[in-house]
Amino acid sequence: VRASHLYTTAARRGVVPAMRALAGMLESGKGIAKNESEAGAWYRRAAAAGDAQSILRIGQMYSLGIGVARDEVTAARYFVRGADAGMAEAQYELARAYFAGRGVPRNDSLGVVWLERAAARGSAAAADDLKRWKPQRLDRASLAEHYPRQISGFVPTNTSAHLNPGRGLWRRGPGPPALTSRRRRPAAPAPPRREGFPGSRRTVQRA
């Protein structure tokens, strides 16, 4: 009881770890009366302050309808934020959302991208799921078309980094990513060809 009082006092003063700790206690009912709705409120406040674990948990709560009305689009927004922050768990949740089309348009290619990133960060679940998918060649047009436009308010700041299986594929900036093309330098003109007998100075410029 004393711990819950201390966490509550600190959370009200804006201490982010205390917000997360208090939310966890309220969700589980340990040391304080269980209140999932209030837990969600504290998770949202901590998530707004940038706490990665709270971003993940409130996303899961929206996805499952725990303490809040179930909202897959809002859940996907939080998963995007957590994935962009480099959280393997959020990357895995986002991959599952793409495979199932929950809160985002279904896109298996993006699902594979996020599974690979989550597995690279140590997610055993993502590594297991990857075994079910054969390597796929990502289609640029498909990625551009199906990127979750309805969650554009939460498009990560480094979109180019996490949606870029190949360098130079995406353009940085707000809103859904746009494809960019690589410009090639124009070929240098060929040198004039010389015609005539050896030693002759006569040259003919060819078009």
JSON list of C-alpha atoms in Angstrom, two decimals:
[
{"chain": "A", "resi": 1, "resn": "VAL", "atom": "CA", "xyz": [0.00, 0.00, 0.00]},
{"chain": "A", "resi": 2, "resn": "ARG", "atom": "CA", "xyz": [2.83, 2.38, 0.82]},
{"chain": "A", "resi": 3, "resn": "ALA", "atom": "CA", "xyz": [4.47, 1.58, -2.53]},
{"chain": "A", "resi": 4, "resn": "SER", "atom": "CA", "xyz": [1.29, 2.39, -4.43]},
{"chain": "A", "resi": 5, "resn": "HIS", "atom": "CA", "xyz": [1.04, 5.70, -2.57]},
{"chain": "A", "resi": 6, "resn": "LEU", "atom": "CA", "xyz": [4.63, 6.59, -3.46]},
{"chain": "A", "resi": 7, "resn": "TYR", "atom": "CA", "xyz": [4.14, 5.65, -7.10]},
{"chain": "A", "resi": 8, "resn": "THR", "atom": "CA", "xyz": [0.89, 7.60, -7.27]},
{"chain": "A", "resi": 9, "resn": "THR", "atom": "CA", "xyz": [2.53, 10.70, -5.81]},
{"chain": "A", "resi": 10, "resn": "ALA", "atom": "CA", "xyz": [5.49, 10.45, -8.19]},
{"chain": "A", "resi": 11, "resn": "ALA", "atom": "CA", "xyz": [3.27, 9.75, -11.20]},
{"chain": "A", "resi": 12, "resn": "ARG", "atom": "CA", "xyz": [1.15, 12.81, -10.49]},
{"chain": "A", "resi": 13, "resn": "ARG", "atom": "CA", "xyz": [4.34, 14.86, -10.43]},
{"chain": "A", "resi": 14, "resn": "GLY", "atom": "CA", "xyz": [5.17, 13.68, -13.92]},
{"chain": "A", "resi": 15, "resn": "VAL", "atom": "CA", "xyz": [7.77, 10.98, -13.18]},
{"chain": "A", "resi": 16, "resn": "VAL", "atom": "CA", "xyz": [7.42, 8.72, -16.21]},
{"chain": "A", "resi": 17, "resn": "PRO", "atom": "CA", "xyz": [8.78, 5.45, -14.71]},
{"chain": "A", "resi": 18, "resn": "ALA", "atom": "CA", "xyz": [6.37, 5.92, -11.83]},
{"chain": "A", "resi": 19, "resn": "MET", "atom": "CA", "xyz": [3.49, 6.33, -14.30]},
{"chain": "A", "resi": 20, "resn": "ARG", "atom": "CA", "xyz": [4.39, 3.01, -15.90]},
{"chain": "A", "resi": 21, "resn": "ALA", "atom": "CA", "xyz": [4.84, 1.27, -12.55]},
{"chain": "A", "resi": 22, "resn": "LEU", "atom": "CA", "xyz": [1.52, 2.58, -11.26]},
{"chain": "A", "resi": 23, "resn": "ALA", "atom": "CA", "xyz": [-0.21, 1.50, -14.46]},
{"chain": "A", "resi": 24, "resn": "GLY", "atom": "CA", "xyz": [1.20, -2.00, -14.04]},
{"chain": "A", "resi": 25, "resn": "MET", "atom": "CA", "xyz": [-0.03, -2.20, -10.46]},
{"chain": "A", "resi": 26, "resn": "LEU", "atom": "CA", "xyz": [-3.49, -0.99, -11.43]},
{"chain": "A", "resi": 27, "resn": "GLU", "atom": "CA", "xyz": [-3.66, -3.49, -14.28]},
{"chain": "A", "resi": 28, "resn": "SER", "atom": "CA", "xyz": [-2.58, -6.47, -12.17]},
{"chain": "A", "resi": 29, "resn": "GLY", "atom": "CA", "xyz": [-4.19, -5.44, -8.88]},
{"chain": "A", "resi": 30, "resn": "LYS", "atom": "CA", "xyz": [-0.98, -5.99, -6.93]},
{"chain": "A", "resi": 31, "resn": "GLY", "atom": "CA", "xyz": [-0.71, -3.64, -3.96]},
{"chain": "A", "resi": 32, "resn": "ILE", "atom": "CA", "xyz": [-3.71, -1.61, -5.10]},
{"chain": "A", "resi": 33, "resn": "ALA", "atom": "CA", "xyz": [-7.29, -2.15, -6.21]},
{"chain": "A", "resi": 34, "resn": "LYS", "atom": "CA", "xyz": [-7.39, -3.45, -9.77]},
{"chain": "A", "resi": 35, "resn": "ASN", "atom": "CA", "xyz": [-8.58, -0.86, -12.26]},
{"chain": "A", "resi": 36, "resn": "GLU", "atom": "CA", "xyz": [-7.74, -1.58, -15.89]},
{"chain": "A", "resi": 37, "resn": "SER", "atom": "CA", "xyz": [-9.36, 1.60, -17.17]},
{"chain": "A", "resi": 38, "resn": "GLU", "atom": "CA", "xyz": [-7.20, 3.79, -14.91]},
{"chain": "A", "resi": 39, "resn": "ALA", "atom": "CA", "xyz": [-4.19, 1.66, -15.83]},
{"chain": "A", "resi": 40, "resn": "GLY", "atom": "CA", "xyz": [-4.80, 2.47, -19.47]},
{"chain": "A", "resi": 41, "resn": "ALA", "atom": "CA", "xyz": [-4.97, 6.17, -18.67]},
{"chain": "A", "resi": 42, "resn": "TRP", "atom": "CA", "xyz": [-1.56, 6.08, -16.97]},
{"chain": "A", "resi": 43, "resn": "TYR", "atom": "CA", "xyz": [-0.06, 4.01, -19.78]},
{"chain": "A", "resi": 44, "resn": "ARG", "atom": "CA", "xyz": [-1.27, 6.63, -22.26]},
{"chain": "A", "resi": 45, "resn": "ARG", "atom": "CA", "xyz": [0.30, 9.43, -20.23]},
{"chain": "A", "resi": 46, "resn": "ALA", "atom": "CA", "xyz": [3.60, 7.56, -20.01]},
{"chain": "A", "resi": 47, "resn": "ALA", "atom": "CA", "xyz": [3.43, 6.73, -23.73]},
{"chain": "A", "resi": 48, "resn": "ALA", "atom": "CA", "xyz": [2.83, 10.39, -24.55]},
{"chain": "A", "resi": 49, "resn": "ALA", "atom": "CA", "xyz": [6.04, 11.13, -22.62]},
{"chain": "A", "resi": 50, "resn": "GLY", "atom": "CA", "xyz": [7.90, 8.65, -24.83]},
{"chain": "A", "resi": 51, "resn": "ASP", "atom": "CA", "xyz": [8.11, 5.61, -22.55]},
{"chain": "A", "resi": 52, "resn": "ALA", "atom": "CA", "xyz": [8.67, 2.67, -24.91]},
{"chain": "A", "resi": 53, "resn": "GLN", "atom": "CA", "xyz": [7.24, -0.05, -22.65]},
{"chain": "A", "resi": 54, "resn": "SER", "atom": "CA", "xyz": [4.08, 1.98, -22.10]},
{"chain": "A", "resi": 55, "resn": "ILE", "atom": "CA", "xyz": [3.72, 2.55, -25.85]},
{"chain": "A", "resi": 56, "resn": "LEU", "atom": "CA", "xyz": [3.81, -1.21, -26.38]},
{"chain": "A", "resi": 57, "resn": "ARG", "atom": "CA", "xyz": [1.44, -2.05, -23.54]},
{"chain": "A", "resi": 58, "resn": "ILE", "atom": "CA", "xyz": [-1.23, 0.51, -24.36]},
{"chain": "A", "resi": 59, "resn": "GLY", "atom": "CA", "xyz": [-1.11, -0.71, -27.94]},
{"chain": "A", "resi": 60, "resn": "GLN", "atom": "CA", "xyz": [-1.72, -4.25, -26.75]},
{"chain": "A", "resi": 61, "resn": "MET", "atom": "CA", "xyz": [-4.57, -3.07, -24.53]},
{"chain": "A", "resi": 62, "resn": "TYR", "atom": "CA", "xyz": [-6.26, -1.37, -27.48]},
{"chain": "A", "resi": 63, "resn": "SER", "atom": "CA", "xyz": [-5.71, -4.45, -29.61]},
{"chain": "A", "resi": 64, "resn": "LEU", "atom": "CA", "xyz": [-7.30, -6.75, -27.04]},
{"chain": "A", "resi": 65, "resn": "GLY", "atom": "CA", "xyz": [-9.86, -4.35, -25.59]},
{"chain": "A", "resi": 66, "resn": "ILE", "atom": "CA", "xyz": [-8.41, -4.44, -22.06]},
{"chain": "A", "resi": 67, "resn": "GLY", "atom": "CA", "xyz": [-9.49, -1.43, -20.00]},
{"chain": "A", "resi": 68, "resn": "VAL", "atom": "CA", "xyz": [-10.35, 0.47, -23.19]},
{"chain": "A", "resi": 69, "resn": "ALA", "atom": "CA", "xyz": [-12.70, 0.02, -26.12]},
{"chain": "A", "resi": 70, "resn": "ARG", "atom": "CA", "xyz": [-11.07, -2.26, -28.66]},
{"chain": "A", "resi": 71, "resn": "ASP", "atom": "CA", "xyz": [-9.57, -0.20, -31.46]},
{"chain": "A", "resi": 72, "resn": "GLU", "atom": "CA", "xyz": [-7.21, -1.90, -33.89]},
{"chain": "A", "resi": 73, "resn": "VAL", "atom": "CA", "xyz": [-6.30, 1.31, -35.72]},
{"chain": "A", "resi": 74, "resn": "THR", "atom": "CA", "xyz": [-5.22, 3.02, -32.49]},
{"chain": "A", "resi": 75, "resn": "ALA", "atom": "CA", "xyz": [-3.34, -0.13, -31.51]},
{"chain": "A", "resi": 76, "resn": "ALA", "atom": "CA", "xyz": [-1.48, -0.07, -34.82]},
{"chain": "A", "resi": 77, "resn": "ARG", "atom": "CA", "xyz": [-0.52, 3.56, -34.25]},
{"chain": "A", "resi": 78, "resn": "TYR", "atom": "CA", "xyz": [1.16, 2.64, -30.99]},
{"chain": "A", "resi": 79, "resn": "PHE", "atom": "CA", "xyz": [2.85, -0.39, -32.53]},
{"chain": "A", "resi": 80, "resn": "VAL", "atom": "CA", "xyz": [4.28, 1.82, -35.28]},
{"chain": "A", "resi": 81, "resn": "ARG", "atom": "CA", "xyz": [5.71, 4.16, -32.65]},
{"chain": "A", "resi": 82, "resn": "GLY", "atom": "CA", "xyz": [7.19, 1.31, -30.65]},
{"chain": "A", "resi": 83, "resn": "ALA", "atom": "CA", "xyz": [8.58, -0.39, -33.76]},
{"chain": "A", "resi": 84, "resn": "ASP", "atom": "CA", "xyz": [10.17, 2.83, -34.91]},
{"chain": "A", "resi": 85, "resn": "ALA", "atom": "CA", "xyz": [11.80, 3.14, -31.47]},
{"chain": "A", "resi": 86, "resn": "GLY", "atom": "CA", "xyz": [13.45, -0.24, -32.06]},
{"chain": "A", "resi": 87, "resn": "MET", "atom": "CA", "xyz": [11.37, -2.39, -29.72]},
{"chain": "A", "resi": 88, "resn": "ALA", "atom": "CA", "xyz": [11.38, -6.00, -30.88]},
{"chain": "A", "resi": 89, "resn": "GLU", "atom": "CA", "xyz": [8.01, -6.71, -29.23]},
{"chain": "A", "resi": 90, "resn": "ALA", "atom": "CA", "xyz": [6.36, -3.78, -31.00]},
{"chain": "A", "resi": 91, "resn": "GLN", "atom": "CA", "xyz": [7.95, -4.79, -34.30]},
{"chain": "A", "resi": 92, "resn": "TYR", "atom": "CA", "xyz": [6.53, -8.28, -33.85]},
{"chain": "A", "resi": 93, "resn": "GLU", "atom": "CA", "xyz": [3.07, -6.92, -33.01]},
{"chain": "A", "resi": 94, "resn": "LEU", "atom": "CA", "xyz": [3.19, -4.68, -36.08]},
{"chain": "A", "resi": 95, "resn": "ALA", "atom": "CA", "xyz": [4.17, -7.64, -38.26]},
{"chain": "A", "resi": 96, "resn": "ARG", "atom": "CA", "xyz": [1.18, -9.61, -36.97]},
{"chain": "A", "resi": 97, "resn": "ALA", "atom": "CA", "xyz": [-1.08, -6.63, -37.66]},
{"chain": "A", "resi": 98, "resn": "TYR", "atom": "CA", "xyz": [0.08, -6.54, -41.29]},
{"chain": "A", "resi": 99, "resn": "PHE", "atom": "CA", "xyz": [-0.42, -10.27, -41.76]},
{"chain": "A", "resi": 100, "resn": "ALA", "atom": "CA", "xyz": [-3.95, -10.13, -40.33]},
{"chain": "A", "resi": 101, "resn": "GLY", "atom": "CA", "xyz": [-4.92, -6.70, -41.68]},
{"chain": "A", "resi": 102, "resn": "ARG", "atom": "CA", "xyz": [-5.73, -5.46, -38.18]},
{"chain": "A", "resi": 103, "resn": "GLY", "atom": "CA", "xyz": [-5.70, -1.68, -38.09]},
{"chain": "A", "resi": 104, "resn": "VAL", "atom": "CA", "xyz": [-3.61, -1.54, -41.25]},
{"chain": "A", "resi": 105, "resn": "PRO", "atom": "CA", "xyz": [-4.18, -2.82, -44.80]},
{"chain": "A", "resi": 106, "resn": "ARG", "atom": "CA", "xyz": [-3.06, -6.42, -45.07]},
{"chain": "A", "resi": 107, "resn": "ASN", "atom": "CA", "xyz": [0.41, -6.61, -46.55]},
{"chain": "A", "resi": 108, "resn": "ASP", "atom": "CA", "xyz": [2.46, -9.79, -46.22]},
{"chain": "A", "resi": 109, "resn": "SER", "atom": "CA", "xyz": [5.58, -8.12, -47.60]},
{"chain": "A", "resi": 110, "resn": "LEU", "atom": "CA", "xyz": [5.63, -5.54, -44.83]},
{"chain": "A", "resi": 111, "resn": "GLY", "atom": "CA", "xyz": [4.83, -8.28, -42.35]},
{"chain": "A", "resi": 112, "resn": "VAL", "atom": "CA", "xyz": [7.96, -10.14, -43.40]},
{"chain": "A", "resi": 113, "resn": "VAL", "atom": "CA", "xyz": [10.02, -6.93, -43.13]},
{"chain": "A", "resi": 114, "resn": "TRP", "atom": "CA", "xyz": [8.97, -6.42, -39.53]},
{"chain": "A", "resi": 115, "resn": "LEU", "atom": "CA", "xyz": [9.40, -10.07, -38.62]},
{"chain": "A", "resi": 116, "resn": "GLU", "atom": "CA", "xyz": [12.97, -9.90, -39.88]},
{"chain": "A", "resi": 117, "resn": "ARG", "atom": "CA", "xyz": [13.67, -6.76, -37.86]},
{"chain": "A", "resi": 118, "resn": "ALA", "atom": "CA", "xyz": [12.10, -8.17, -34.71]},
{"chain": "A", "resi": 119, "resn": "ALA", "atom": "CA", "xyz": [14.04, -11.43, -35.09]},
{"chain": "A", "resi": 120, "resn": "ALA", "atom": "CA", "xyz": [17.26, -9.47, -35.59]},
{"chain": "A", "resi": 121, "resn": "ARG", "atom": "CA", "xyz": [16.59, -7.79, -32.25]},
{"chain": "A", "resi": 122, "resn": "GLY", "atom": "CA", "xyz": [16.19, -11.10, -30.46]},
{"chain": "A", "resi": 123, "resn": "SER", "atom": "CA", "xyz": [12.48, -11.91, -30.73]},
{"chain": "A", "resi": 124, "resn": "ALA", "atom": "CA", "xyz": [12.21, -15.69, -30.61]},
{"chain": "A", "resi": 125, "resn": "ALA", "atom": "CA", "xyz": [8.54, -15.55, -31.64]},
{"chain": "A", "resi": 126, "resn": "ALA", "atom": "CA", "xyz": [9.42, -13.54, -34.74]},
{"chain": "A", "resi": 127, "resn": "ALA", "atom": "CA", "xyz": [12.21, -15.96, -35.62]},
{"chain": "A", "resi": 128, "resn": "ASP", "atom": "CA", "xyz": [9.79, -18.88, -35.37]},
{"chain": "A", "resi": 129, "resn": "ASP", "atom": "CA", "xyz": [7.19, -17.15, -37.54]},
{"chain": "A", "resi": 130, "resn": "LEU", "atom": "CA", "xyz": [9.81, -16.35, -40.17]},
{"chain": "A", "resi": 131, "resn": "LYS", "atom": "CA", "xyz": [10.32, -20.07, -40.75]},
{"chain": "A", "resi": 132, "resn": "ARG", "atom": "CA", "xyz": [6.80, -20.21, -42.18]},
{"chain": "A", "resi": 133, "resn": "TRP", "atom": "CA", "xyz": [7.53, -17.61, -44.79]},
{"chain": "A", "resi": 134, "resn": "LYS", "atom": "CA", "xyz": [9.72, -18.13, -47.81]},
{"chain": "A", "resi": 135, "resn": "PRO", "atom": "CA", "xyz": [11.98, -15.22, -48.72]},
{"chain": "A", "resi": 136, "resn": "GLN", "atom": "CA", "xyz": [9.95, -12.74, -50.72]},
{"chain": "A", "resi": 137, "resn": "ARG", "atom": "CA", "xyz": [11.05, -10.05, -53.08]},
{"chain": "A", "resi": 138, "resn": "LEU", "atom": "CA", "xyz": [9.37, -6.88, -51.87]},
{"chain": "A", "resi": 139, "resn": "ASP", "atom": "CA", "xyz": [7.31, -5.02, -54.44]},
{"chain": "A", "resi": 140, "resn": "ARG", "atom": "CA", "xyz": [7.95, -1.27, -54.28]},
{"chain": "A", "resi": 141, "resn": "ALA", "atom": "CA", "xyz": [4.60, -0.27, -55.72]},
{"chain": "A", "resi": 142, "resn": "SER", "atom": "CA", "xyz": [2.79, -2.54, -53.29]},
{"chain": "A", "resi": 143, "resn": "LEU", "atom": "CA", "xyz": [4.63, -1.08, -50.30]},
{"chain": "A", "resi": 144, "resn": "ALA", "atom": "CA", "xyz": [3.76, 2.45, -51.38]},
{"chain": "A", "resi": 145, "resn": "GLU", "atom": "CA", "xyz": [0.12, 1.63, -52.04]},
{"chain": "A", "resi": 146, "resn": "HIS", "atom": "CA", "xyz": [-0.61, -0.31, -48.87]},
{"chain": "A", "resi": 147, "resn": "TYR", "atom": "CA", "xyz": [1.34, 1.70, -46.31]},
{"chain": "A", "resi": 148, "resn": "PRO", "atom": "CA", "xyz": [-1.14, 2.49, -43.49]},
{"chain": "A", "resi": 149, "resn": "ARG", "atom": "CA", "xyz": [-2.41, 5.90, -44.62]},
{"chain": "A", "resi": 150, "resn": "GLN", "atom": "CA", "xyz": [-5.02, 6.00, -41.90]},
{"chain": "A", "resi": 151, "resn": "ILE", "atom": "CA", "xyz": [-2.26, 6.16, -39.28]},
{"chain": "A", "resi": 152, "resn": "SER", "atom": "CA", "xyz": [-0.26, 8.84, -41.07]},
{"chain": "A", "resi": 153, "resn": "GLY", "atom": "CA", "xyz": [-0.36, 10.93, -37.90]},
{"chain": "A", "resi": 154, "resn": "PHE", "atom": "CA", "xyz": [2.02, 8.43, -36.37]},
{"chain": "A", "resi": 155, "resn": "VAL", "atom": "CA", "xyz": [4.31, 7.88, -39.36]},
{"chain": "A", "resi": 156, "resn": "PRO", "atom": "CA", "xyz": [7.76, 7.35, -37.81]},
{"chain": "A", "resi": 157, "resn": "THR", "atom": "CA", "xyz": [10.32, 10.09, -38.16]},
{"chain": "A", "resi": 158, "resn": "ASN", "atom": "CA", "xyz": [12.79, 7.74, -39.81]},
{"chain": "A", "resi": 159, "resn": "THR", "atom": "CA", "xyz": [10.38, 6.15, -42.26]},
{"chain": "A", "resi": 160, "resn": "SER", "atom": "CA", "xyz": [13.20, 5.88, -44.77]},
{"chain": "A", "resi": 161, "resn": "ALA", "atom": "CA", "xyz": [15.17, 3.70, -42.40]},
{"chain": "A", "resi": 162, "resn": "HIS", "atom": "CA", "xyz": [12.56, 1.11, -41.45]},
{"chain": "A", "resi": 163, "resn": "LEU", "atom": "CA", "xyz": [10.68, 0.79, -44.74]},
{"chain": "A", "resi": 164, "resn": "ASN", "atom": "CA", "xyz": [13.80, 0.63, -46.82]},
{"chain": "A", "resi": 165, "resn": "PRO", "atom": "CA", "xyz": [14.84, -2.94, -47.61]},
{"chain": "A", "resi": 166, "resn": "GLY", "atom": "CA", "xyz": [16.98, -1.41, -50.37]},
{"chain": "A", "resi": 167, "resn": "ARG", "atom": "CA", "xyz": [18.81, 1.88, -49.96]},
{"chain": "A", "resi": 168, "resn": "GLY", "atom": "CA", "xyz": [17.23, 4.94, -51.56]},
{"chain": "A", "resi": 169, "resn": "LEU", "atom": "CA", "xyz": [13.75, 3.41, -51.83]},
{"chain": "A", "resi": 170, "resn": "TRP", "atom": "CA", "xyz": [11.80, 5.90, -49.76]},
{"chain": "A", "resi": 171, "resn": "ARG", "atom": "CA", "xyz": [11.80, 9.67, -49.40]},
{"chain": "A", "resi": 172, "resn": "ARG", "atom": "CA", "xyz": [11.86, 11.18, -45.91]},
{"chain": "A", "resi": 173, "resn": "GLY", "atom": "CA", "xyz": [8.99, 13.45, -44.93]},
{"chain": "A", "resi": 174, "resn": "PRO", "atom": "CA", "xyz": [5.57, 13.56, -43.26]},
{"chain": "A", "resi": 175, "resn": "GLY", "atom": "CA", "xyz": [2.67, 11.43, -44.38]},
{"chain": "A", "resi": 176, "resn": "PRO", "atom": "CA", "xyz": [2.81, 8.17, -46.35]},
{"chain": "A", "resi": 177, "resn": "PRO", "atom": "CA", "xyz": [6.17, 7.52, -47.94]},
{"chain": "A", "resi": 178, "resn": "ALA", "atom": "CA", "xyz": [6.61, 8.28, -51.60]},
{"chain": "A", "resi": 179, "resn": "LEU", "atom": "CA", "xyz": [8.76, 6.41, -54.03]},
{"chain": "A", "resi": 180, "resn": "THR", "atom": "CA", "xyz": [11.79, 8.19, -55.36]},
{"chain": "A", "resi": 181, "resn": "SER", "atom": "CA", "xyz": [13.79, 7.36, -58.44]},
{"chain": "A", "resi": 182, "resn": "ARG", "atom": "CA", "xyz": [17.54, 7.38, -58.75]},
{"chain": "A", "resi": 183, "resn": "ARG", "atom": "CA", "xyz": [18.79, 9.72, -61.41]},
{"chain": "A", "resi": 184, "resn": "ARG", "atom": "CA", "xyz": [21.61, 8.48, -63.56]},
{"chain": "A", "resi": 185, "resn": "ARG", "atom": "CA", "xyz": [24.26, 10.77, -64.79]},
{"chain": "A", "resi": 186, "resn": "PRO", "atom": "CA", "xyz": [24.10, 11.36, -68.56]},
{"chain": "A", "resi": 187, "resn": "ALA", "atom": "CA", "xyz": [26.70, 9.45, -70.50]},
{"chain": "A", "resi": 188, "resn": "ALA", "atom": "CA", "xyz": [29.73, 11.48, -71.59]},
{"chain": "A", "resi": 189, "resn": "PRO", "atom": "CA", "xyz": [29.86, 12.17, -75.36]},
{"chain": "A", "resi": 190, "resn": "ALA", "atom": "CA", "xyz": [32.12, 9.86, -77.31]},
{"chain": "A", "resi": 191, "resn": "PRO", "atom": "CA", "xyz": [35.44, 11.40, -78.47]},
{"chain": "A", "resi": 192, "resn": "PRO", "atom": "CA", "xyz": [35.69, 12.22, -82.21]},
{"chain": "A", "resi": 193, "resn": "ARG", "atom": "CA", "xyz": [36.86, 9.37, -84.38]},
{"chain": "A", "resi": 194, "resn": "ARG", "atom": "CA", "xyz": [39.89, 9.86, -86.56]},
{"chain": "A", "resi": 195, "resn": "GLU", "atom": "CA", "xyz": [39.87, 8.63, -90.14]},
{"chain": "A", "resi": 196, "resn": "GLY", "atom": "CA", "xyz": [42.56, 8.59, -92.80]},
{"chain": "A", "resi": 197, "resn": "PHE", "atom": "CA", "xyz": [45.99, 7.16, -93.27]},
{"chain": "A", "resi": 198, "resn": "PRO", "atom": "CA", "xyz": [48.34, 6.75, -90.34]},
{"chain": "A", "resi": 199, "resn": "GLY", "atom": "CA", "xyz": [49.91, 10.08, -89.50]},
{"chain": "A", "resi": 200, "resn": "SER", "atom": "CA", "xyz": [47.14, 12.07, -91.24]},
{"chain": "A", "resi": 201, "resn": "ARG", "atom": "CA", "xyz": [45.63, 14.99, -89.31]},
{"chain": "A", "resi": 202, "resn": "ARG", "atom": "CA", "xyz": [42.32, 14.70, -91.04]},
{"chain": "A", "resi": 203, "resn": "THR", "atom": "CA", "xyz": [39.49, 13.99, -88.62]},
{"chain": "A", "resi": 204, "resn": "VAL", "atom": "CA", "xyz": [35.78, 13.56, -89.15]},
{"chain": "A", "resi": 205, "resn": "GLN", "atom": "CA", "xyz": [33.33, 14.51, -86.38]},
{"chain": "A", "resi": 206, "resn": "ARG", "atom": "CA", "xyz": [30.62, 11.91, -86.17]},
{"chain": "A", "resi": 207, "resn": "ALA", "atom": "CA", "xyz": [27.18, 12.91, -84.87]}
]
